[in-house]
Structures are given as C-alpha cells and as structure tokens.
Coordinates of C-alpha atoms and ligand atoms in Angstrom, one line a residue:
X1 CA -25.1 15.5 7.1
X2 CA -24.5 12.0 7.9
X3 CA -21.1 10.6 7.5
X4 CA -20.4 7.4 5.5
X5 CA -17.3 5.4 5.5
X6 CA -16.2 2.3 3.6
X7 CA -13.4 0.6 2.2
X8 CA -11.8 -2.2 -0.2
X9 CA -8.8 -4.2 0.3
X10 CA -6.2 -4.0 -2.8
X11 CA -5.5 -7.6 -2.2
X12 CA -6.3 -8.7 -5.6
X13 CA -8.8 -7.9 -8.4
X14 CA -12.0 -6.4 -7.7
X15 CA -15.1 -8.8 -8.6
X16 CA -18.6 -8.0 -9.4
X17 CA -19.4 -9.1 -5.8
X18 CA -17.4 -5.9 -4.5
X19 CA -19.3 -3.5 -6.7
X20 CA -23.0 -5.1 -6.2
X21 CA -22.1 -5.7 -2.2
X22 CA -20.3 -2.4 -1.7
X23 CA -19.2 0.1 -4.5
X24 CA -22.6 0.5 -6.0
X25 CA -23.8 1.9 -2.5
X26 CA -20.8 4.1 -2.4
X27 CA -22.0 5.8 -5.4
X28 CA -25.5 6.0 -4.4
X29 CA -24.6 7.6 -0.8
X30 CA -22.3 10.3 -2.0
X31 CA -25.1 12.5 -3.3
X32 CA -26.6 13.0 0.3
X33 CA -23.8 12.2 2.8
X34 CA -20.3 13.4 3.9
X35 CA -18.4 10.3 2.3
X36 CA -14.9 8.8 3.0
X37 CA -13.9 5.6 0.6
X38 CA -10.6 4.2 1.4
X39 CA -8.3 1.7 -0.4
X40 CA -7.4 -0.4 2.9
X41 CA -4.0 -1.2 2.0
X42 CA -2.9 -1.6 5.9
X43 CA -5.5 -4.4 5.9
X44 CA -4.1 -6.1 2.9
X45 CA -1.0 -6.8 4.4
X46 CA -2.4 -9.1 7.2
X47 CA -1.8 -11.7 4.5
X48 CA 1.5 -11.7 2.6
X49 CA 1.5 -9.4 -0.5
X50 CA 4.1 -8.9 -3.2
X51 CA 5.1 -5.1 -3.0
X52 CA 4.8 -4.6 -6.6
X53 CA 1.4 -6.0 -6.8
X54 CA 0.2 -4.1 -3.7
X55 CA 1.1 -0.8 -5.3
X56 CA -0.5 -1.8 -8.7
X57 CA -3.8 -2.9 -6.9
X58 CA -3.9 0.0 -4.6
X59 CA -3.6 2.4 -7.5
X60 CA -6.4 0.1 -9.3
X61 CA -8.9 0.2 -6.7
X62 CA -8.6 3.9 -6.4
X63 CA -9.1 4.3 -10.1
X64 CA -12.1 1.8 -10.0
X65 CA -13.8 4.1 -7.5
X66 CA -13.6 6.9 -9.8
X67 CA -14.4 4.7 -12.8
X68 CA -17.5 3.5 -11.0
X69 CA -18.9 6.9 -10.6
X70 CA -17.5 8.1 -7.1
X71 CA -17.0 12.0 -7.5
X72 CA -13.8 12.9 -6.0
X73 CA -15.5 16.6 -5.6
X74 CA -18.3 14.9 -3.5
X75 CA -16.3 12.2 -1.5
X76 CA -12.9 11.8 0.0
X77 CA -10.9 9.0 -1.9
X78 CA -7.7 7.9 -0.2
X79 CA -5.5 5.2 0.9
X80 CA -5.5 4.2 4.7
X81 CA -1.8 4.4 4.9
X82 CA -1.9 8.0 4.1
X83 CA -3.6 8.9 7.3
X84 CA -1.4 7.5 10.1
X85 CA -4.2 8.1 12.7
X86 CA -5.8 4.8 11.3
X87 CA -2.9 2.6 12.8
X88 CA -2.8 4.6 16.0
X89 CA -6.6 4.5 16.7
X90 CA -6.3 0.9 15.6
X91 CA -3.8 0.2 18.5
X92 CA -6.0 1.9 21.2
X93 CA -9.0 0.1 20.2
X94 CA -7.0 -3.4 20.2
X95 CA -6.4 -2.7 23.9
X96 CA -10.2 -2.5 24.2
X97 CA -10.9 -6.0 22.3
X98 CA -11.3 -9.1 24.0
X99 CA -9.4 -12.2 22.6
X100 CA -12.5 -14.1 22.6
X101 CA -14.4 -11.6 20.4
X102 CA -11.5 -11.7 17.8
X103 CA -11.5 -15.8 18.1
X104 CA -15.0 -15.6 17.0
X105 CA -14.7 -13.8 13.9
X106 CA -15.7 -16.0 10.9
X107 CA -13.4 -14.1 8.5
X108 CA -10.5 -14.9 10.9
X109 CA -11.3 -18.5 11.1
X110 CA -11.7 -18.9 7.3
X111 CA -8.3 -17.1 6.4
X112 CA -6.5 -18.9 9.1
X113 CA -7.9 -22.5 8.8
X114 CA -5.3 -25.0 8.0
X115 CA -2.3 -22.6 8.0
X116 CA 0.7 -23.5 10.2
X117 CA 1.6 -19.9 11.0
X118 CA -1.0 -17.1 11.1
X119 CA 0.1 -13.5 11.5
X120 CA -1.1 -11.4 14.5
X121 CA -2.3 -8.7 12.2
X122 CA -4.8 -11.1 10.7
X123 CA -6.2 -11.7 14.3
X124 CA -6.3 -8.0 15.3
X125 CA -7.7 -6.9 11.9
X126 CA -11.2 -6.2 13.1
X127 CA -9.9 -3.6 15.8
X128 CA -8.1 -1.8 12.8
X129 CA -11.5 -2.0 10.9
X130 CA -13.3 -0.5 13.9
X131 CA -10.6 2.4 14.0
X132 CA -11.3 3.0 10.2
X133 CA -14.9 3.7 11.1
X134 CA -14.8 5.2 14.5
X135 CA -12.2 7.8 13.3
X136 CA -14.7 9.6 11.1
X137 CA -17.6 8.8 13.7
X138 CA -19.4 7.5 10.4
X139 CA -23.2 6.9 10.8
X140 CA -23.4 4.3 7.9
X141 CA -21.1 1.9 6.5
X142 CA -22.0 0.6 3.3
X143 CA -20.6 -3.2 3.0
X144 CA -21.6 -6.7 1.9
X145 CA -23.2 -9.3 4.2
X146 CA -19.7 -11.0 5.1
X147 CA -18.6 -7.5 7.1
X148 CA -21.7 -7.7 9.4
X149 CA -19.8 -9.4 12.0
X150 CA -16.9 -6.9 11.8
X151 CA -19.5 -4.0 12.1
X152 CA -21.1 -5.7 15.2
X153 CA -17.8 -5.6 16.9
X154 CA -17.2 -2.1 15.9
X155 CA -20.4 -1.3 17.4
X156 CA -19.5 -3.0 20.6
X157 CA -16.2 -1.3 20.7
X158 CA -17.8 2.0 20.3
X159 CA -20.3 1.4 23.2
X160 CA -17.6 -0.1 25.3
X161 CA -15.3 3.0 24.9
X162 CA -18.3 5.4 25.5
X163 CA -19.1 3.8 28.9
X164 CA -15.9 3.5 29.9
X165 CA -14.3 7.0 28.8
X166 CA -17.4 9.0 28.3
X167 CA -19.8 9.4 25.4
X168 CA -17.7 10.0 22.4
X169 CA -17.9 7.7 19.5
X170 CA -21.0 7.5 17.0
X171 CA -22.4 3.8 16.9
X172 CA -22.5 3.2 13.4
X173 CA -24.9 1.1 11.4
X174 CA -24.4 -1.3 8.5
X175 CA -25.8 -0.4 5.2
X176 CA -26.3 -3.7 3.1
X177 CA -28.1 -4.3 0.0
X178 CA -31.3 -6.3 0.2
X179 CA -30.3 -8.4 -3.0
X180 CA -26.9 -9.0 -3.8
X181 CA -25.6 -8.5 -0.1
X182 CA -23.4 -11.8 -0.8
X183 CA -22.7 -12.7 -4.5
X184 CA -21.5 -16.4 -4.6
X185 CA -19.2 -18.0 -6.7
X186 CA -20.2 -19.0 -10.3
X187 CA -18.8 -22.5 -9.7
X188 CA -20.0 -23.3 -6.3
X189 CA -22.9 -21.3 -4.7
X190 CA -21.9 -22.2 -1.1
X191 CA -19.0 -20.1 -1.4
X192 CA -18.7 -16.5 -1.6
X193 CA -17.3 -14.8 -4.8
X194 CA -13.9 -13.6 -3.5
X195 CA -11.1 -11.7 -5.2
X196 CA -8.7 -14.2 -3.5
X197 CA -10.3 -17.5 -5.1
X198 CA -7.7 -18.9 -7.5
X199 CA -10.1 -20.6 -9.6
X200 CA -10.7 -17.8 -12.2
X201 CA -13.9 -19.5 -13.4
X202 CA -15.7 -18.6 -10.0
X203 CA -15.3 -14.9 -10.5
X204 CA -16.2 -12.2 -12.6
X205 CA -13.6 -9.5 -12.3
X206 CA -14.5 -5.9 -13.0
X207 CA -11.4 -5.9 -15.4
X208 CA -12.2 -9.1 -17.1
X209 CA -12.5 -8.9 -20.9
X210 CA -16.1 -8.8 -21.9
X211 CA -15.3 -12.1 -24.1
X212 CA -14.1 -13.9 -21.1
X213 CA -17.1 -12.7 -19.0
X214 CA -19.7 -14.1 -21.7
X215 CA -17.6 -17.3 -21.4
X216 CA -17.7 -17.5 -17.7
X217 CA -21.5 -16.7 -17.6
X218 CA -22.2 -19.3 -20.2
X219 CA -20.3 -21.8 -17.8
X220 CA -21.7 -20.7 -14.7
X221 CA -23.4 -23.8 -12.7
X222 CA -27.1 -23.9 -12.7
X223 CA -29.6 -26.6 -11.3
X224 CA -31.6 -28.9 -13.5
X225 CA -34.8 -27.6 -13.2
X226 CA -34.7 -24.7 -15.7
X227 CA -37.0 -22.3 -14.1
X228 CA -35.8 -18.8 -13.6
X229 CA -37.1 -18.3 -10.2
X230 CA -35.6 -16.4 -7.2
X231 CA -35.3 -18.9 -4.2
X232 CA -31.6 -18.6 -2.7
X233 CA -32.3 -21.6 -0.6
X234 CA -33.3 -24.1 -2.8
X235 CA -32.2 -22.5 -6.0
X236 CA -29.0 -20.6 -4.9
X237 CA -27.2 -20.7 -8.4
X238 CA -29.9 -19.1 -10.5
X239 CA -30.9 -16.9 -7.6
X240 CA -27.0 -15.7 -7.6
X241 CA -27.4 -15.1 -11.2
X242 CA -30.6 -13.2 -11.0
X243 CA -29.2 -10.9 -8.4
X244 CA -26.1 -10.1 -10.8
X245 CA -28.7 -9.4 -13.4
X246 CA -31.0 -7.3 -11.1
X247 CA -27.9 -4.9 -10.2
X248 CA -26.2 -4.7 -13.7
X249 CA -29.5 -4.0 -15.6
X250 CA -31.2 -2.3 -12.8
X251 CA -34.4 -4.3 -12.8
X252 CA -36.1 -5.7 -10.2
X253 CA -36.1 -9.8 -9.4
X254 CA -39.9 -10.0 -10.0
X255 CA -39.5 -8.3 -13.6
X256 CA -36.7 -11.1 -14.3
X257 CA -39.1 -13.8 -13.2
X258 CA -41.9 -12.4 -15.3
X259 CA -39.4 -12.1 -18.4
X260 CA -38.2 -15.4 -18.6
X261 CA -41.3 -17.3 -17.4
X262 CA -41.8 -20.5 -19.2
X263 CA -38.4 -20.1 -20.6
X264 CA -35.1 -22.4 -20.2
X265 CA -31.7 -21.0 -18.6
X266 CA -30.1 -20.5 -22.0
X267 CA -31.7 -17.4 -23.2
X268 CA -31.6 -15.9 -19.5
X269 CA -27.9 -16.6 -19.4
X270 CA -27.3 -15.1 -22.8
X271 CA -29.1 -11.9 -21.9
X272 CA -27.2 -11.7 -18.5
X273 CA -23.9 -12.1 -20.1
X274 CA -24.9 -9.2 -22.6
X275 CA -26.1 -7.0 -19.7
X276 CA -23.0 -7.6 -17.5
X277 CA -20.8 -6.9 -20.6
X278 CA -22.8 -3.6 -21.4
X279 CA -22.3 -2.6 -17.7
X280 CA -18.7 -3.3 -17.7
X281 CA -17.4 -1.8 -20.8
X282 CA -18.0 1.7 -20.0
X283 CA -16.5 1.2 -16.7
X284 CA -13.7 -0.2 -18.0
X285 CA -13.0 2.5 -20.7
X286 CA -13.3 5.1 -18.0
X287 CA -10.8 3.0 -15.6
X288 CA -8.3 3.3 -18.6
X289 CA -8.9 6.9 -18.9
X290 CA -8.3 7.5 -15.3
X291 CA -5.2 5.3 -15.1
X292 CA -3.6 7.1 -18.2
X293 CA -4.5 10.7 -17.1
X294 CA -2.7 10.1 -13.9
X295 CA -5.6 12.1 -12.0
X296 CA -5.8 9.4 -9.4
X297 CA -2.5 10.7 -7.6
X298 CA -4.3 14.2 -7.2
X299 CA -7.4 12.6 -6.0
X300 CA -5.7 10.5 -3.4
X301 CA -3.6 13.5 -2.3
X302 CA -6.7 15.6 -1.8
X303 CA -8.7 12.7 -0.2
X304 CA -5.9 12.0 2.4
X305 CA -5.9 15.8 3.2
X306 CA -9.8 15.9 3.8
X307 CA -9.6 12.4 5.8
X308 CA -6.7 13.7 7.9
X309 CA -8.4 16.9 9.0
X310 CA -11.2 14.6 10.7
X311 CA -9.0 11.8 11.9
X312 CA -6.6 14.3 13.9
X313 CA -9.3 15.9 15.6
X314 CA -10.9 12.5 16.6
X315 CA -7.6 11.0 17.7
X316 CA -7.0 13.9 20.0
X317 CA -10.3 13.7 21.6
X318 CA -10.0 9.9 21.9
X319 CA -6.6 10.2 23.5
X320 CA -8.0 13.1 25.9
X321 CA -10.8 10.9 26.9
X322 CA -8.6 8.0 27.7
X323 CA -6.0 10.2 29.9
X324 CA -3.0 10.7 27.6
X325 CA -0.9 13.8 28.2
X326 CA -1.4 15.5 24.8
X327 CA 1.7 17.4 23.4
X328 CA 1.6 21.2 23.4
X329 CA 1.1 22.8 20.2
Ligands
TYM401 P1 -13.1 -6.5 1.1 O1 -12.1 -6.1 0.4 O2 -13.1 -8.3 1.2 O3 -14.5 -6.5 0.2 C1 -14.8 -5.2 -0.1 C2 -16.4 -4.9 -0.1 O4 -17.1 -5.8 -0.9 C3 -17.8 -6.7 -0.2 N1 -18.0 -8.0 -0.8 C4 -18.9 -8.7 -1.3 N2 -20.3 -8.4 -1.4 C5 -21.3 -9.1 -1.8 N3 -20.7 -10.2 -2.6 C6 -19.5 -10.7 -2.4 N4 -19.2 -11.8 -2.7 C7 -18.5 -9.7 -1.8 N5 -17.2 -9.9 -1.7 C8 -16.9 -8.7 -1.1 C9 -17.3 -6.7 1.0 O5 -18.6 -7.0 2.1 C10 -17.0 -5.2 1.4 O6 -18.0 -4.4 1.9 N6 -12.6 -5.8 6.0 C11 -13.2 -5.1 4.8 C12 -12.7 -3.9 4.3 C13 -12.6 -2.7 5.4 C14 -13.9 -2.0 5.6 C15 -13.2 -1.2 6.6 C16 -15.0 -2.0 5.1 C17 -11.5 -2.5 6.0 N7 -11.9 -1.3 6.8 C18 -14.0 -0.2 7.2 C19 -15.8 -1.1 5.7 C20 -15.4 -0.1 6.8 C21 -12.9 -6.2 3.6 O7 -12.2 -7.0 3.7 O8 -13.6 -6.0 2.7

C-alpha cells in the first residue's frame, strides 16, 4: 500500500480553502492508502501563537479531520509534537539544506515581508516539513498549490540524502486537485484565501455560522460581465466561486456553466450560498459531537503511537546512514 502524509497548521480557524485544497483529498485517499494526517503544531509556532489559542486550535483541527470524514480506524491522526522524531529529523535535514534554497521560498518571503525581526524557525520551516514527509517515506502528499515549492525542496532533499548517504528515502509526489488547488479571497481574487487574513469577509471558515456564510457569499466580489464562465485568468472572482461550488456540491465546472447559462450572478450566488451552507451544516454538527465526546484525545493518542512506530524506525535508519553511533538497546 502506498503511503500518504499531510498536515495542517493550527495557526487559525480552518477555511474552506484548506478543505478543498487538502482535507477533501485526505478523506478520498484514506480508503486505498496507508495515511498519516497531522496537526502541525511545531510549524504553527514559527510565528507567535497565544498558548491557549494554540491548544484550542490544535484540538479543533483534529476534531475537524474526524468531522470531515477521516476515519481514525483507517488513518493515523496525530499532533506533530507528540512524535519527537519530527523535530530530530528536521534538524538532520536542516544540515542538508542550503541557505539559498530557503531564501527562495515564497511562503518565507510573504510571511517575513516588512517585519523587523523574523524568527529563524520561519526560515528553516521547509526542512521540518521535509522531515514530516520523509519520516514516513510518503509516496503522496495531498496539498494545495501553495505548498508545491516546499514539496519540490522535499524532493531535492530526499535526492541529496540518497546520493550522499545511500538510497533510502522515497522521493514523494505532490497530490494537488485540478480545480480548487488555490481558493482565493472573496474580496480580492489576487490573494489566496488564508486562515491568517485578518479581514473576515475574505474567508469562509469551516466553523462560520451558516447565516454568516450566506452573507459573505452575497458580498463576494465579482466582475461586471455577469456571465457564469470558468476563466481563472480573465474572470478570477467568478471562477473562484465556481471552484467552491464544484467542490461543495460535487458537480463539474461544465455542469455549472450549463446550469447558469444566460443568467446573471444573483441566482448563481444564491444557490452557491445554499450549497455551501448545506455542505457545512452536517460537518459542524459532527464537529460539535466530536468535541463534546472527548474522543479526539483517544484518537490522537492512538495516532501518535502508530506514527511513532514508523518514525522511530526511519530515524534510526537515517542516523545509521549518516554515520551516527546508535545507542545499544
Ligand atoms: P497550511 O496549514 O497553510 O494549509 C493546509 C493545507 O491547506 C492548503 N490550502 C489551500 N488550498 C487551496 N486554497 C487555499 N486558499 C488554501 N489555503 C491552504 C495548503 O496547501 C495545505 O495543503 N506547510 C503546510 C503544513 C505542513 C505540511 C507538512 C503539509 C507542514 N508539514 C507536511 C504537507 C506535508 C502549511 O502551511 O499548510
């Protein structure tokens, strides 16, 4: 069975972009792959986090995984900080990573832009991400488009390790949706929808009240052409809304175009708001059940044990390849 690994940062409330770009594929891939899905809390602290908020968001992301349909009996769901091998392999891979490679990372450039002091953790973030993936020798990594560059670096680091120390790591492949790989802000289609965008009108949060979602969609920016046509270059706003429609209602872009042919944006937006609300309501009901039941703690404990079994073996092998003296058992 092929291995799949991915993770989401508990650095804010999850958006529908996180669902469409990543989580939806987690759910799909779990049936035929050995899956590891993490809450990457060690990555979240590369920018300042309030401790109480970090704790709450970490539990919330884990509960959302379950609510979205990841079956803890099929996939290991765990917190990155519960498996210490991530930090250790992260360090080993940092020593293989070049400064120039890290300087070229667009996520680093975006997050550090205009800041007086930038944490070193933010700079070496991609080496830790590579460790997350290589620790499980993952074949596939379901992510949104914005993680492509980090995946490329991971592939380079795997190749560099293999040629320097002997063939050991699997070189992973990104698994990116064709439509919806980059869901854009509702108020500015030149920017990615992001959990850290302070302007709440730009995002649809998975835990937003359905009434709020309807309002956000009705206010979402569109062009003045009033033709429901998928054309991300010339009509980025409506194309973005169509991607959201396609994923939440499970219909193709061509079917959406056919359905709204000759109509203005009003009916499309109204239906979209209903589709998104209808998709999100059961997810939220399940989420609240999961939180109330406390099952998330058992799931995280079991997930960490499963992950650690693999992680420990890999780390020992990596150290052996690199020339470390291994402790006696
Ligand atoms: P993060 O937490 O920013 O986002 C989690 C996942 O959601 C995707 N995503 C989007 N997809 C489509 N449209 C959007 N607007 C959108 N916003 C976010 C992201 O591409 C991602 O797949 N570095 C990663 C976390 C990470 C990771 C890993 C991922 C750490 N270690 C190992 C995979 C494997 C991140 O910041 O994701």
